[in-house]
PDB file of C-alpha atoms in Angstrom:
ATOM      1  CA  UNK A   1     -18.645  -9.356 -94.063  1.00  0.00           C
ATOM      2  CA  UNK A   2     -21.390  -7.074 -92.535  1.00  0.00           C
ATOM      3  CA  UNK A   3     -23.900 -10.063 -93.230  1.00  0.00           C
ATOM      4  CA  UNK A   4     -21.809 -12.339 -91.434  1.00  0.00           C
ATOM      5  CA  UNK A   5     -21.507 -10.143 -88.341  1.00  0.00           C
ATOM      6  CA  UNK A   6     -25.561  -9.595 -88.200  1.00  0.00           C
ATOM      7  CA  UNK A   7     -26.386 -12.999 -87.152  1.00  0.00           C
ATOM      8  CA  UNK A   8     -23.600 -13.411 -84.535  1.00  0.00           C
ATOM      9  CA  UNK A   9     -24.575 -10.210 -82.766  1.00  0.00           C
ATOM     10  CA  UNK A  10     -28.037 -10.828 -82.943  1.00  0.00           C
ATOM     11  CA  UNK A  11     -26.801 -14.628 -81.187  1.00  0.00           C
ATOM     12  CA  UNK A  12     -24.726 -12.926 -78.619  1.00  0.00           C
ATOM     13  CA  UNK A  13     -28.136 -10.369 -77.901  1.00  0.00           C
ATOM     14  CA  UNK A  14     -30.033 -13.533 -77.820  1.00  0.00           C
ATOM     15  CA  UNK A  15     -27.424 -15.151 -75.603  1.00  0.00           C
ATOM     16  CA  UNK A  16     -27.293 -12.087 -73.132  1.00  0.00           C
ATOM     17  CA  UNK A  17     -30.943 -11.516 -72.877  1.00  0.00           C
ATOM     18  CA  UNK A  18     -31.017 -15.546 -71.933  1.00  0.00           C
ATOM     19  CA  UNK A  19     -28.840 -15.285 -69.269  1.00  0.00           C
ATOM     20  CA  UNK A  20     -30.397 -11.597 -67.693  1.00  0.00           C
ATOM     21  CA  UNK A  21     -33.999 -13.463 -67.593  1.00  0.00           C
ATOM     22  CA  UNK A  22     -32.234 -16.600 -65.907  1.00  0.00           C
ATOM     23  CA  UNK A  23     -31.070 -14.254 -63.404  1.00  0.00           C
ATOM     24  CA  UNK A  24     -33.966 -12.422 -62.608  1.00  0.00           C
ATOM     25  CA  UNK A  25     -35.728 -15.833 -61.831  1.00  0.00           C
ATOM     26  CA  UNK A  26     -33.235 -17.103 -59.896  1.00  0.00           C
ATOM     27  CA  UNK A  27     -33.801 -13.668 -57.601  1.00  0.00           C
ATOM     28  CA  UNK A  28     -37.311 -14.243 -57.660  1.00  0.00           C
ATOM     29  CA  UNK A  29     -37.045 -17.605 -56.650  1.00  0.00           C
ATOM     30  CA  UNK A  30     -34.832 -16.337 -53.655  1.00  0.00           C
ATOM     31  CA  UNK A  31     -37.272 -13.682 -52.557  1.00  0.00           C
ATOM     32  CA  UNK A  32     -40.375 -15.485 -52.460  1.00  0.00           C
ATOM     33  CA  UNK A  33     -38.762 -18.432 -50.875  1.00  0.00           C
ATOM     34  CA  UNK A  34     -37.022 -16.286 -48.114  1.00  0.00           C
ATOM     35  CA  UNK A  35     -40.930 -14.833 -47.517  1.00  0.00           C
ATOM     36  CA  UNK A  36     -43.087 -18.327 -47.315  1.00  0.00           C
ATOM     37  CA  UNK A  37     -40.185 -20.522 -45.873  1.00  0.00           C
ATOM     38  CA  UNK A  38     -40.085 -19.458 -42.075  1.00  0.00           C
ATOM     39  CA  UNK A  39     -36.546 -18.721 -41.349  1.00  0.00           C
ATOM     40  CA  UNK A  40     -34.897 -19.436 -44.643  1.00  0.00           C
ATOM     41  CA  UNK A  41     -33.543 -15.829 -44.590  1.00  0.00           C
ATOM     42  CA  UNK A  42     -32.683 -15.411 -41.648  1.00  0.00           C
ATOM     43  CA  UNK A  43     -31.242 -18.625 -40.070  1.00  0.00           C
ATOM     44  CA  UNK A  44     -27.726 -18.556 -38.752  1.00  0.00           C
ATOM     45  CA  UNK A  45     -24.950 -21.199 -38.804  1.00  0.00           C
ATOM     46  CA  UNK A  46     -26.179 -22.323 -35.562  1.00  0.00           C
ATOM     47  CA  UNK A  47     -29.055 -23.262 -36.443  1.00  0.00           C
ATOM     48  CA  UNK A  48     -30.368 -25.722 -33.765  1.00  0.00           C
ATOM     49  CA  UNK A  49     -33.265 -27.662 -35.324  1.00  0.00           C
ATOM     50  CA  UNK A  50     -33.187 -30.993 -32.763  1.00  0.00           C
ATOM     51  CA  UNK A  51     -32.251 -31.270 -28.797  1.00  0.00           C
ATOM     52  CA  UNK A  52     -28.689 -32.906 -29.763  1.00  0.00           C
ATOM     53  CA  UNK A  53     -28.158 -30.032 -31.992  1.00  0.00           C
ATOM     54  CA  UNK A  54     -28.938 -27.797 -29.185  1.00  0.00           C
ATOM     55  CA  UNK A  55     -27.382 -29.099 -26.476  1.00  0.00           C
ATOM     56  CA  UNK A  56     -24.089 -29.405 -28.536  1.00  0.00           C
ATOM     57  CA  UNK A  57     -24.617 -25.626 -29.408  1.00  0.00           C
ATOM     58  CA  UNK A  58     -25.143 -24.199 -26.140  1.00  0.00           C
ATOM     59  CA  UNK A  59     -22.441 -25.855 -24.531  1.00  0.00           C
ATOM     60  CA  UNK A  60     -19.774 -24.976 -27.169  1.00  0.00           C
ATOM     61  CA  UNK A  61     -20.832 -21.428 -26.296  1.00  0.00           C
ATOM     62  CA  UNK A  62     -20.325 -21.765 -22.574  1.00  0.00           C
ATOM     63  CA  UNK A  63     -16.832 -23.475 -23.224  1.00  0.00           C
ATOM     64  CA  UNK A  64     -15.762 -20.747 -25.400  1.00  0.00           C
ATOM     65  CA  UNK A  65     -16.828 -18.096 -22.927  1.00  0.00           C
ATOM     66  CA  UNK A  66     -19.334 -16.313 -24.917  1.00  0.00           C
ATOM     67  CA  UNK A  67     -22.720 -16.147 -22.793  1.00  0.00           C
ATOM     68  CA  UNK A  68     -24.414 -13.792 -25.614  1.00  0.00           C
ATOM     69  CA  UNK A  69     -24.186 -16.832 -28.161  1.00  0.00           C
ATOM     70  CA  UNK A  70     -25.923 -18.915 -24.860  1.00  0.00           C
ATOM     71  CA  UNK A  71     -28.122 -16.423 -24.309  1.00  0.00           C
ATOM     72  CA  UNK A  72     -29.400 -16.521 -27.704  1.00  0.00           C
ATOM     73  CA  UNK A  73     -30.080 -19.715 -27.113  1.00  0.00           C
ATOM     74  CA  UNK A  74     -32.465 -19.126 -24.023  1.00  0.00           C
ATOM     75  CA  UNK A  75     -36.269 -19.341 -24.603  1.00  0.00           C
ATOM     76  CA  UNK A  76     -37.967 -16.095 -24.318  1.00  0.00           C
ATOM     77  CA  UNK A  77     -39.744 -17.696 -20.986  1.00  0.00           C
ATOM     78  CA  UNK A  78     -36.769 -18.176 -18.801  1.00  0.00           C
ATOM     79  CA  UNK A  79     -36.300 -17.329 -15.823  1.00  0.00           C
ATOM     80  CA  UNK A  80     -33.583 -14.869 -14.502  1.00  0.00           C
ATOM     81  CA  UNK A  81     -31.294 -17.456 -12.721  1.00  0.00           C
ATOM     82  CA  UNK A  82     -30.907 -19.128 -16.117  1.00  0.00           C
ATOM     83  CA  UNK A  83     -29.600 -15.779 -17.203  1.00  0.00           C
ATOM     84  CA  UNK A  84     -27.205 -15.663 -13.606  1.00  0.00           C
ATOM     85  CA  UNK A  85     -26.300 -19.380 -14.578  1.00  0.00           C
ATOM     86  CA  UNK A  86     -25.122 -18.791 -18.065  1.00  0.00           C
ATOM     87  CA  UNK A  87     -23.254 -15.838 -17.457  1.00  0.00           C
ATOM     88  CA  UNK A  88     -21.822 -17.986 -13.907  1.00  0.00           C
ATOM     89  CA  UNK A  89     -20.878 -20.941 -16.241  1.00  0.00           C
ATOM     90  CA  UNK A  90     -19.357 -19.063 -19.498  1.00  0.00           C
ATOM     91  CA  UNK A  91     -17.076 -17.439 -17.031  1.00  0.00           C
ATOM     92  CA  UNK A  92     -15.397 -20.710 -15.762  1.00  0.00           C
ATOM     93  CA  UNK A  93     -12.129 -21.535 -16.933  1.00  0.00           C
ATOM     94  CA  UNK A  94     -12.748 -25.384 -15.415  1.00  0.00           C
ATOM     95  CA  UNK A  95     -13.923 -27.697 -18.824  1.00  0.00           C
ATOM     96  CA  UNK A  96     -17.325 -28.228 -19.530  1.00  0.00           C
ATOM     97  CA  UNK A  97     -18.477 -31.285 -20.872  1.00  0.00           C
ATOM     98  CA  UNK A  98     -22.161 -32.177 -22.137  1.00  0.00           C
ATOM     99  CA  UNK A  99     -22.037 -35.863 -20.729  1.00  0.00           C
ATOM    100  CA  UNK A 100     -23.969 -38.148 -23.547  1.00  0.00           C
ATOM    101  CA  UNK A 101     -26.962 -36.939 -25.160  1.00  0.00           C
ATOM    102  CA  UNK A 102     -30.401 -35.277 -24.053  1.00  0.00           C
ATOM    103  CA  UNK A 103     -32.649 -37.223 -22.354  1.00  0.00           C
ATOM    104  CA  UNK A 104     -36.790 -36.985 -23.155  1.00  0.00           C
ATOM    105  CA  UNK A 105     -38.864 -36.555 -21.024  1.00  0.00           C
ATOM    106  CA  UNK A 106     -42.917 -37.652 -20.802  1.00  0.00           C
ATOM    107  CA  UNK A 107     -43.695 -34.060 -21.358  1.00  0.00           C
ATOM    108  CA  UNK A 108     -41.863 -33.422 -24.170  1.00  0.00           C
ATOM    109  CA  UNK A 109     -39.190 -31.670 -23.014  1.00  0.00           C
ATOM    110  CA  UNK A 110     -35.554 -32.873 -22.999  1.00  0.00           C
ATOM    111  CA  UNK A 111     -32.748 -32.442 -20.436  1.00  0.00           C
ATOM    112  CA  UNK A 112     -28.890 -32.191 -20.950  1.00  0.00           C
ATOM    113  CA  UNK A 113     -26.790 -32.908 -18.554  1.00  0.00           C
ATOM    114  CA  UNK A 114     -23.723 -30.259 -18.608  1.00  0.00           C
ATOM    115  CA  UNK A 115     -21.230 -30.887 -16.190  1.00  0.00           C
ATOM    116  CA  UNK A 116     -17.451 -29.651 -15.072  1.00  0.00           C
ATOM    117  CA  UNK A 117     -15.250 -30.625 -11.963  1.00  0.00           C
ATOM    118  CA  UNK A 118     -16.840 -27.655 -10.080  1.00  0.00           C
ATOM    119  CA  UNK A 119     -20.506 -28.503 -10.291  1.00  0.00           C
ATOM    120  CA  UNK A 120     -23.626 -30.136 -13.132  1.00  0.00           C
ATOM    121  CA  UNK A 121     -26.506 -28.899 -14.385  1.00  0.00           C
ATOM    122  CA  UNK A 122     -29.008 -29.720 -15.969  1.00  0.00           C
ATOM    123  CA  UNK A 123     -30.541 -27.511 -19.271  1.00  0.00           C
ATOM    124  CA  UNK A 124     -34.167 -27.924 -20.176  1.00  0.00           C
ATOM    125  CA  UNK A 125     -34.876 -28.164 -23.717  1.00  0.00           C
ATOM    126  CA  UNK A 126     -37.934 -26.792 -24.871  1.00  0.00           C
ATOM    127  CA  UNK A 127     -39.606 -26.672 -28.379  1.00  0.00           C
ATOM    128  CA  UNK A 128     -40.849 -23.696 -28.897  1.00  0.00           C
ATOM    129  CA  UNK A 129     -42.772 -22.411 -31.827  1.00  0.00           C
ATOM    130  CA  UNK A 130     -40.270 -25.044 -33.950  1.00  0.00           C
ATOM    131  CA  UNK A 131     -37.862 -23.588 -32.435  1.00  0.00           C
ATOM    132  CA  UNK A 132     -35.515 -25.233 -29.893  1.00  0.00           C
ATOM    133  CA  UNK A 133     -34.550 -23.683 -26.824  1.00  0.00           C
ATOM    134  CA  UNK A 134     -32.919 -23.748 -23.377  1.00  0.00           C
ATOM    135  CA  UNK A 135     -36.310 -23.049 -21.358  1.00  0.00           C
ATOM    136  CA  UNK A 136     -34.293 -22.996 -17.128  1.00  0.00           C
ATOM    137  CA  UNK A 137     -30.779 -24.163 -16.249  1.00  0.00           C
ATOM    138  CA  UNK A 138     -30.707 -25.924 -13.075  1.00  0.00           C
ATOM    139  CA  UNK A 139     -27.651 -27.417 -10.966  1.00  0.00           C
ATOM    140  CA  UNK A 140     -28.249 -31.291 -10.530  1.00  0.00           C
ATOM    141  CA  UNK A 141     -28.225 -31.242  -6.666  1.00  0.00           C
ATOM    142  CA  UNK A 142     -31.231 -29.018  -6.465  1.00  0.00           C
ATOM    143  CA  UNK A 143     -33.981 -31.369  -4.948  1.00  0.00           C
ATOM    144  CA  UNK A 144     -37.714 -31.511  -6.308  1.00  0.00           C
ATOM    145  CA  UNK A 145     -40.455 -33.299  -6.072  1.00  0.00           C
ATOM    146  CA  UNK A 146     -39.562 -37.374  -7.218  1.00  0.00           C
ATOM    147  CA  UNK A 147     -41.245 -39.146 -10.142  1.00  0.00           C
ATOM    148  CA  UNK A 148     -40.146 -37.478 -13.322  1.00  0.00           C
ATOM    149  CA  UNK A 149     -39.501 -40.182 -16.070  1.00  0.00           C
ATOM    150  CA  UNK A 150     -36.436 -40.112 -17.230  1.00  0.00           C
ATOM    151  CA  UNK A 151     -34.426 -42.307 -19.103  1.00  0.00           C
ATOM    152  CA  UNK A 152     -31.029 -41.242 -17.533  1.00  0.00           C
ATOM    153  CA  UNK A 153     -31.497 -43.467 -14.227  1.00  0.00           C
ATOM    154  CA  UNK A 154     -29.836 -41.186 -12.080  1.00  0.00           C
ATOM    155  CA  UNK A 155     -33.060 -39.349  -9.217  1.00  0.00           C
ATOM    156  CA  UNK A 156     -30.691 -36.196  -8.831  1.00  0.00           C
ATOM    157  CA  UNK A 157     -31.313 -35.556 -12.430  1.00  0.00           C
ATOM    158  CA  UNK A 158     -34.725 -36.613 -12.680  1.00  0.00           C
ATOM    159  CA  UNK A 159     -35.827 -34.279  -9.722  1.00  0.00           C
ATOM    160  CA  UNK A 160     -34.089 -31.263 -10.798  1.00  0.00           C
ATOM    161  CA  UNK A 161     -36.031 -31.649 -14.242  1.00  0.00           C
ATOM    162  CA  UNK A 162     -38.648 -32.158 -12.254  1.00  0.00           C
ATOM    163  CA  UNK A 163     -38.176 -28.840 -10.353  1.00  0.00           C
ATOM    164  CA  UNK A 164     -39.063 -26.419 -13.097  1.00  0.00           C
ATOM    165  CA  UNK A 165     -42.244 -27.925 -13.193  1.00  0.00           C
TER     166      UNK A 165
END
């Protein structure tokens, strides 16, 4: 009976030793993939890779009253009445609606129209460092210099995008 026993512990060591080394790798695999892939780590559920994505985002914050999560979503660049505007717009208890999807424009920028009964804006998407972000905020009936390209067709949204120039 010993004899029998011998090989079916040394399987079981065999067995347990095969599944600690598969583990380690699998750890390994995780740590060097969280340092060389930017972001891996570290990205949240809100992870806003395109303008649509973005756009969606931010606007789901400002409905849901939370101008930290919006905030978050401001470039590092913008200006303080973006801050003022955020905060203005996630206290609102009208309902915001992002109305269709964000327009390019020739820079490379995009702009989102986000609107309620009180008043629209218009948020500047900005790429930067692959990261999207809101870059200024800026209500639709501000006036700016004409001749931005937009696809929307409407010149109150084409010259505030224009205005942050």
């Amino acid at each position: 009976m010993a004899n029998g026993e011998a090989p079916a512990l040394r399987q079981g060591r065999l067995m347990l030793w095969l599944a600690v080394a598969t583990a380690l790798a699998a750890v390994a695999a995780l740590v060097v993939t969280g340092f060389f892939v930017p972001g891996f780590l570290l990205a949240d559920g809100d992870s806003d890779t395109t303008p649509e994505t973005l756009a969606m985002s931010f606007t789901r914050a400002l409905k849901e009253h939370d101008p930290e999560r919006a905030e978050a979503m401001l470039c590092e660049s913008a200006a303080t009445p973006a801050h003022q505007t955020v905060i203005t717009l996630a206290g609102r208890t009208t309902p915001l609606t992002l109305a269709g999807v964000p327009q390019r424009l020739d820079d490379g920028t995009y702009v989102a129209a986000i609107s309620s009964p009180e008043s629209s804006h218009d948020a500047v998407l900005a790429d930067q460092t692959h990261r999207w972000c809101v870059a200024d905020l800026l209500p639709v009936s501000q006036q700016a210099v004409p001749g931005s390209a937009t696809s929307t067709g409407t010149g109150a949204r084409e010259d505030s995008a224009t205005a942050r120039r």
